[in-house]
Amino acid sequence: MMKNIRYLIIGVLFGIIMTKSEAISWFRIQEMFRFQSFHMYGIIMSAIVCGILIISLLKKLNSQTVYGEPIVFKSKDKKIKRYLLGGMVFGFGWALTGACPGPLYILLGSGYSVMIVGILSALLGTYAFGRAKEKWPNTFS
Amino acid sequence: MTDFLIESIMGPWSWYVSGPLISMIMFLLIRSGGEFGVSSTYSTACTMLGAGKQVQFFNTNWREQIGNLFFVIGAIAGGILTTKFLNDGAPLDLSLQTILDLNKLNISFKGGFAPLSIFSWEGLLTFKGFIMIVVGGFLVGFGTRWAGGCTSGHAISGLSNLQISSLIAVVGFFLGGLIITHLIFPLLF
């Protein structure tokens, strides 16, 4: 339970950062896809640069989790089709809703109650993918 | 000094503050034995709702994945807290060109996060609202599972770990977003 409370608190911080940075805004996402502001690119790129430093340090220092377990970094497989096509389908949804999965949730908290419908649709889309993968395993692997 | 601090927190945060803070979220999750990836919560929720009985893909142990569900519940709470208590009510500093471009599509910018003509319960019942909220949400769910991650899992976590596949996924994210913005929006509106 302590572990879950830890996740909950980190989640609260994430919700605050994403709201204050305006990264949950449909308008900011439009601005990004129209190349009319550096704001979103700055957020994503600075997060990656800091992230590269953090992960290389964690690896170099053989860091453990707070519970004393080793940290395992999973490598992803190297199939191009899945990442490119799946990525594009997500990109369609990202531009339409103006939200990636995190902001879909956070917008609900920020007063856009209709986003519960967006979240349920995403759940349905996830379920549909599971069904599709079962029926056409080669197409969706 | 205190005034400056309060003003800085209450106003919008710049990218060079927000980006590094997001990487700290990833750090905290990794140190907690988890990983930074939000889209997996939809999969976990499907499993909890019983989808594993029908579809093998969801036949996993949700108890092992429940941490990220607590994470997103916290994120919703963070959204509520920020909107109620950490907000000076200043409008979004959106670029003028974006405002003008969207005006041409009959979407007016009134300072909020999203256009209420679409992202409201009344808006949901319109054709555009249905496409953007229901179809858009569906594609987010379908695409993230196909690509195996979203902005957090691929763009931040994957690229921070120098994964080529995440780079391909991020190229896909942007291709998809550019197609909708520049080719579909002019037809839709």
Coordinates of C-alpha atoms in Angstrom, one line a residue:
Chain A
M1 CA 0.0 0.0 0.0
M2 CA 2.9 2.4 0.8
K3 CA 4.1 1.8 -2.7
N4 CA 0.8 2.8 -4.2
I5 CA 0.6 6.0 -2.1
R6 CA 4.1 6.8 -3.4
Y7 CA 2.7 6.5 -7.0
L8 CA -0.3 8.6 -6.0
I9 CA 1.9 11.4 -4.7
I10 CA 4.2 11.4 -7.8
G11 CA 1.0 11.4 -9.9
V12 CA -0.2 14.6 -8.1
L13 CA 3.1 16.3 -8.9
F14 CA 2.8 15.2 -12.5
G15 CA -0.7 16.6 -12.7
I16 CA 0.5 19.9 -11.4
I17 CA 3.5 20.1 -13.7
M18 CA 1.5 19.2 -16.8
T19 CA -1.2 21.8 -16.0
K20 CA 1.1 24.6 -15.1
S21 CA 3.2 24.0 -18.2
E22 CA 0.0 24.1 -20.3
A23 CA 1.1 20.8 -22.0
I24 CA -2.5 19.6 -21.5
S25 CA -3.8 22.3 -23.7
W26 CA -5.4 21.4 -27.1
F27 CA -4.4 24.9 -28.3
R28 CA -0.7 24.3 -27.3
I29 CA -0.8 21.0 -29.3
Q30 CA -2.2 22.8 -32.3
E31 CA 0.5 25.4 -32.0
M32 CA 3.1 22.6 -31.9
F33 CA 1.8 20.8 -35.0
R34 CA 1.7 24.2 -36.8
F35 CA 5.3 25.0 -35.8
Q36 CA 4.2 28.3 -34.4
S37 CA 5.9 28.2 -31.0
F38 CA 8.9 26.6 -29.3
H39 CA 7.0 25.9 -26.1
M40 CA 6.0 22.2 -26.5
Y41 CA 9.3 21.4 -28.3
G42 CA 11.2 23.0 -25.5
I43 CA 9.3 20.9 -22.9
I44 CA 9.7 17.6 -24.7
M45 CA 13.4 18.2 -25.7
S46 CA 14.6 19.4 -22.3
A47 CA 12.8 16.5 -20.7
I48 CA 14.6 14.1 -23.0
V49 CA 18.0 15.8 -22.5
C50 CA 17.6 15.6 -18.7
G51 CA 16.2 12.1 -19.1
I52 CA 19.3 10.9 -21.0
L53 CA 21.5 12.3 -18.2
I54 CA 19.4 10.7 -15.5
I55 CA 19.2 7.2 -17.1
S56 CA 22.9 7.1 -18.0
L57 CA 23.8 8.1 -14.4
L58 CA 21.4 5.5 -13.0
K59 CA 23.1 2.9 -15.2
K60 CA 26.6 4.0 -14.4
L61 CA 26.0 4.0 -10.7
N62 CA 24.1 0.7 -10.8
S63 CA 21.4 2.4 -8.8
Q64 CA 18.7 0.5 -7.0
T65 CA 15.1 1.3 -6.3
V66 CA 14.1 2.8 -2.9
Y67 CA 13.2 -0.8 -2.0
G68 CA 16.7 -2.0 -2.7
E69 CA 15.9 -3.9 -5.9
P70 CA 18.1 -3.5 -9.0
I71 CA 16.7 -1.2 -11.7
V72 CA 16.0 -3.0 -15.0
F73 CA 15.9 -1.1 -18.2
K74 CA 14.0 -2.9 -20.8
S75 CA 15.1 -2.7 -24.5
K76 CA 12.3 -2.5 -27.0
D77 CA 12.2 -4.8 -30.0
K78 CA 13.2 -3.5 -33.4
K79 CA 10.1 -3.9 -35.5
I80 CA 9.7 -0.8 -37.6
K81 CA 6.1 -1.3 -38.9
R82 CA 4.5 -1.5 -35.5
Y83 CA 6.1 1.6 -34.2
L84 CA 5.6 3.7 -37.3
L85 CA 2.0 2.7 -38.1
G86 CA 0.9 2.4 -34.5
G87 CA 2.6 5.7 -33.8
M88 CA 0.8 7.4 -36.7
V89 CA -2.6 6.1 -35.4
F90 CA -1.8 7.6 -32.0
G91 CA -0.7 10.8 -33.7
F92 CA -4.1 11.1 -35.4
G93 CA -5.8 10.8 -32.0
W94 CA -3.2 13.2 -30.4
A95 CA -4.1 16.0 -32.8
L96 CA -7.9 15.4 -32.7
T97 CA -8.2 15.2 -28.9
G98 CA -5.3 17.6 -28.4
A99 CA -4.2 15.3 -25.6
C100 CA -2.0 12.3 -25.1
P101 CA -3.0 9.7 -22.5
G102 CA -1.7 11.6 -19.5
P103 CA -3.4 14.9 -20.4
L104 CA -6.7 13.1 -21.1
Y105 CA -6.8 12.2 -17.4
I106 CA -5.5 15.6 -16.2
L107 CA -8.0 17.6 -18.3
L108 CA -10.7 15.8 -16.5
G109 CA -9.3 17.2 -13.2
S110 CA -8.9 20.6 -14.8
G111 CA -12.6 21.0 -15.3
Y112 CA -13.1 19.4 -18.7
S113 CA -15.6 16.8 -17.5
V114 CA -16.5 15.7 -21.0
M115 CA -13.0 14.2 -21.2
I116 CA -14.4 11.2 -19.3
V117 CA -15.9 10.3 -22.7
G118 CA -12.4 10.6 -24.3
I119 CA -11.0 8.3 -21.6
L120 CA -13.7 5.7 -22.1
S121 CA -13.2 5.9 -25.9
A122 CA -9.4 5.3 -25.4
L123 CA -10.3 2.3 -23.2
L124 CA -12.5 1.0 -26.0
G125 CA -9.7 1.7 -28.5
T126 CA -7.3 -0.3 -26.3
Y127 CA -9.8 -3.2 -26.1
A128 CA -10.3 -3.1 -29.9
F129 CA -6.6 -3.3 -30.4
G130 CA -6.4 -6.4 -28.2
R131 CA -9.2 -8.0 -30.2
A132 CA -7.6 -7.0 -33.6
K133 CA -4.2 -8.4 -32.5
E134 CA -5.9 -11.7 -31.6
K135 CA -7.7 -11.9 -35.0
W136 CA -4.8 -10.7 -37.2
P137 CA -1.6 -11.4 -35.2
N138 CA 0.7 -10.7 -38.2
T139 CA -0.8 -7.3 -39.0
F140 CA -0.6 -6.0 -35.5
S141 CA 2.6 -7.6 -34.1
Chain B
M1 CA 11.4 37.4 -2.6
T2 CA 8.3 35.5 -1.3
D3 CA 6.1 37.6 -3.7
F4 CA 8.3 36.6 -6.6
L5 CA 8.2 33.0 -5.6
I6 CA 4.4 33.0 -5.3
E7 CA 4.0 34.8 -8.6
S8 CA 6.3 32.3 -10.3
I9 CA 4.3 29.4 -9.1
M10 CA 0.9 30.9 -9.8
G11 CA 1.7 32.0 -13.3
P12 CA 2.3 29.6 -16.3
W13 CA 5.6 27.7 -16.1
S14 CA 8.2 28.1 -18.9
W15 CA 9.4 25.1 -20.9
Y16 CA 12.8 25.1 -19.3
V17 CA 11.3 24.6 -15.9
S18 CA 8.6 22.1 -17.0
G19 CA 10.7 19.8 -19.2
P20 CA 13.3 19.0 -16.5
L21 CA 10.6 18.6 -13.9
I22 CA 8.9 16.0 -16.2
S23 CA 12.2 14.1 -16.3
M24 CA 12.2 14.2 -12.5
I25 CA 8.8 12.4 -12.5
M26 CA 10.4 9.7 -14.7
F27 CA 13.3 9.5 -12.2
L28 CA 10.9 9.2 -9.2
L29 CA 8.9 6.5 -10.9
I30 CA 12.0 4.5 -11.8
R31 CA 13.3 4.8 -8.3
S32 CA 10.0 3.5 -7.0
G33 CA 10.4 0.4 -9.1
G34 CA 8.0 1.4 -11.9
E35 CA 8.3 3.1 -15.2
F36 CA 7.0 6.3 -16.8
G37 CA 4.3 5.2 -19.2
V38 CA 0.7 6.4 -19.0
S39 CA -1.0 4.6 -21.8
S40 CA -0.5 1.2 -20.1
T41 CA -3.1 2.2 -17.6
Y42 CA -5.8 1.8 -20.3
S43 CA -4.6 -1.8 -20.8
T44 CA -4.6 -2.4 -17.0
A45 CA -8.1 -1.0 -16.7
C46 CA -9.3 -3.4 -19.5
T47 CA -7.8 -6.3 -17.6
M48 CA -9.5 -5.2 -14.3
L49 CA -12.8 -4.9 -16.2
G50 CA -12.5 -8.6 -17.2
A51 CA -11.2 -8.3 -20.8
G52 CA -8.6 -11.0 -20.0
K53 CA -11.4 -13.6 -20.1
Q54 CA -12.1 -12.9 -23.7
V55 CA -8.8 -11.7 -25.1
Q56 CA -5.5 -13.2 -24.3
F57 CA -3.7 -9.8 -24.7
F58 CA -5.4 -8.6 -21.5
N59 CA -4.8 -11.8 -19.6
T60 CA -2.2 -10.3 -17.2
N61 CA -1.9 -9.8 -13.5
W62 CA -3.3 -6.3 -12.9
R63 CA -2.1 -6.3 -9.3
E64 CA 1.5 -6.0 -10.6
Q65 CA 0.5 -3.0 -12.8
I66 CA -1.8 -1.1 -10.5
G67 CA 0.9 1.4 -9.4
N68 CA 0.4 3.4 -12.7
L69 CA -3.4 3.5 -12.0
F70 CA -2.6 5.2 -8.6
F71 CA -0.3 7.5 -10.6
V72 CA -3.0 8.7 -13.0
I73 CA -5.5 9.1 -10.1
G74 CA -2.9 11.3 -8.5
A75 CA -2.5 13.2 -11.8
I76 CA -6.3 13.9 -12.0
A77 CA -6.0 15.2 -8.4
G78 CA -3.0 17.3 -9.4
G79 CA -5.2 18.9 -12.2
I80 CA -7.9 19.7 -9.7
L81 CA -5.5 21.2 -7.2
T82 CA -3.7 23.3 -9.8
T83 CA -7.0 24.7 -11.3
K84 CA -8.4 25.5 -7.8
F85 CA -5.3 26.8 -5.9
L86 CA -2.3 27.3 -8.2
N87 CA -3.9 29.4 -10.8
D88 CA -3.8 33.2 -11.4
G89 CA -6.4 33.0 -14.1
A90 CA -4.1 34.4 -16.8
P91 CA -5.0 33.4 -20.3
L92 CA -2.8 31.0 -22.3
D93 CA 0.0 32.9 -24.0
L94 CA -0.9 31.3 -27.4
S95 CA 1.0 32.5 -30.5
L96 CA -1.0 35.1 -32.5
Q97 CA -0.5 33.0 -35.7
T98 CA -2.2 30.0 -34.2
I99 CA -5.1 32.1 -33.0
L100 CA -5.5 33.5 -36.5
D101 CA -5.2 30.1 -38.2
L102 CA -7.8 28.6 -35.9
N103 CA -10.1 31.5 -36.4
K104 CA -10.2 30.6 -40.1
L105 CA -11.5 27.1 -39.0
N106 CA -14.1 28.8 -36.8
I107 CA -12.4 27.8 -33.6
S108 CA -12.1 30.8 -31.3
F109 CA -9.5 31.1 -28.6
K110 CA -10.8 32.5 -25.3
G111 CA -7.8 31.9 -23.1
G112 CA -8.7 28.3 -21.8
F113 CA -6.9 25.0 -22.4
A114 CA -9.3 23.7 -25.1
P115 CA -12.1 25.2 -27.2
L116 CA -15.4 24.8 -25.3
S117 CA -17.4 24.8 -28.5
I118 CA -16.0 21.3 -29.0
F119 CA -14.7 20.1 -25.6
S120 CA -18.0 20.4 -23.6
W121 CA -21.1 18.2 -23.2
E122 CA -22.9 20.4 -25.7
G123 CA -19.9 20.1 -28.1
L124 CA -19.8 16.4 -27.8
L125 CA -23.2 16.1 -29.4
T126 CA -22.0 17.9 -32.6
F127 CA -20.3 16.1 -35.5
K128 CA -16.9 17.8 -34.8
G129 CA -17.2 17.0 -31.1
F130 CA -17.9 13.4 -31.8
I131 CA -15.0 13.1 -34.2
M132 CA -12.5 14.9 -31.9
I133 CA -13.5 13.4 -28.6
V134 CA -14.9 9.9 -29.3
V135 CA -13.0 9.0 -32.5
G136 CA -9.9 10.8 -31.3
G137 CA -10.0 9.0 -27.9
F138 CA -10.4 5.7 -29.7
L139 CA -7.4 6.3 -31.9
V140 CA -5.3 7.3 -28.9
G141 CA -6.1 4.0 -27.2
F142 CA -5.7 1.8 -30.3
G143 CA -2.5 3.6 -31.5
T144 CA -0.7 3.6 -28.2
R145 CA -1.2 -0.1 -27.7
W146 CA -0.1 -0.9 -31.3
A147 CA 3.0 1.3 -30.9
G148 CA 3.5 0.0 -27.3
G149 CA 3.6 3.4 -25.7
C150 CA 2.7 7.1 -25.9
T151 CA 4.5 10.4 -25.3
S152 CA 5.6 9.4 -21.8
G153 CA 6.7 5.8 -22.6
H154 CA 8.3 6.5 -26.0
A155 CA 9.2 10.2 -26.4
I156 CA 10.4 10.7 -22.8
S157 CA 11.3 7.2 -21.3
G158 CA 12.3 5.5 -24.6
L159 CA 14.4 8.3 -26.1
S160 CA 16.0 8.9 -22.7
N161 CA 17.1 5.3 -22.8
L162 CA 18.3 5.8 -26.5
Q163 CA 15.9 3.3 -28.0
I164 CA 15.7 3.4 -31.8
S165 CA 12.2 2.0 -31.8
S166 CA 11.0 4.9 -29.7
L167 CA 12.5 7.3 -32.2
I168 CA 10.5 5.6 -35.0
A169 CA 7.4 5.8 -32.8
V170 CA 7.9 9.5 -32.2
V171 CA 8.3 10.1 -35.9
G172 CA 5.0 8.3 -36.4
F173 CA 3.3 10.4 -33.6
F174 CA 4.3 13.6 -35.4
L175 CA 3.5 12.3 -38.9
G176 CA 0.0 11.4 -37.7
G177 CA -0.5 14.8 -35.9
L178 CA 0.7 16.7 -39.0
I179 CA -1.6 14.8 -41.3
I180 CA -4.7 15.6 -39.1
T181 CA -3.7 19.2 -38.5
H182 CA -2.8 20.2 -42.1
L183 CA -4.8 17.8 -44.3
I184 CA -7.9 16.7 -42.3
F185 CA -8.8 19.8 -40.2
P186 CA -9.3 22.0 -43.3
L187 CA -11.8 19.3 -44.5
L188 CA -13.5 18.8 -41.2
F189 CA -14.1 22.4 -40.4

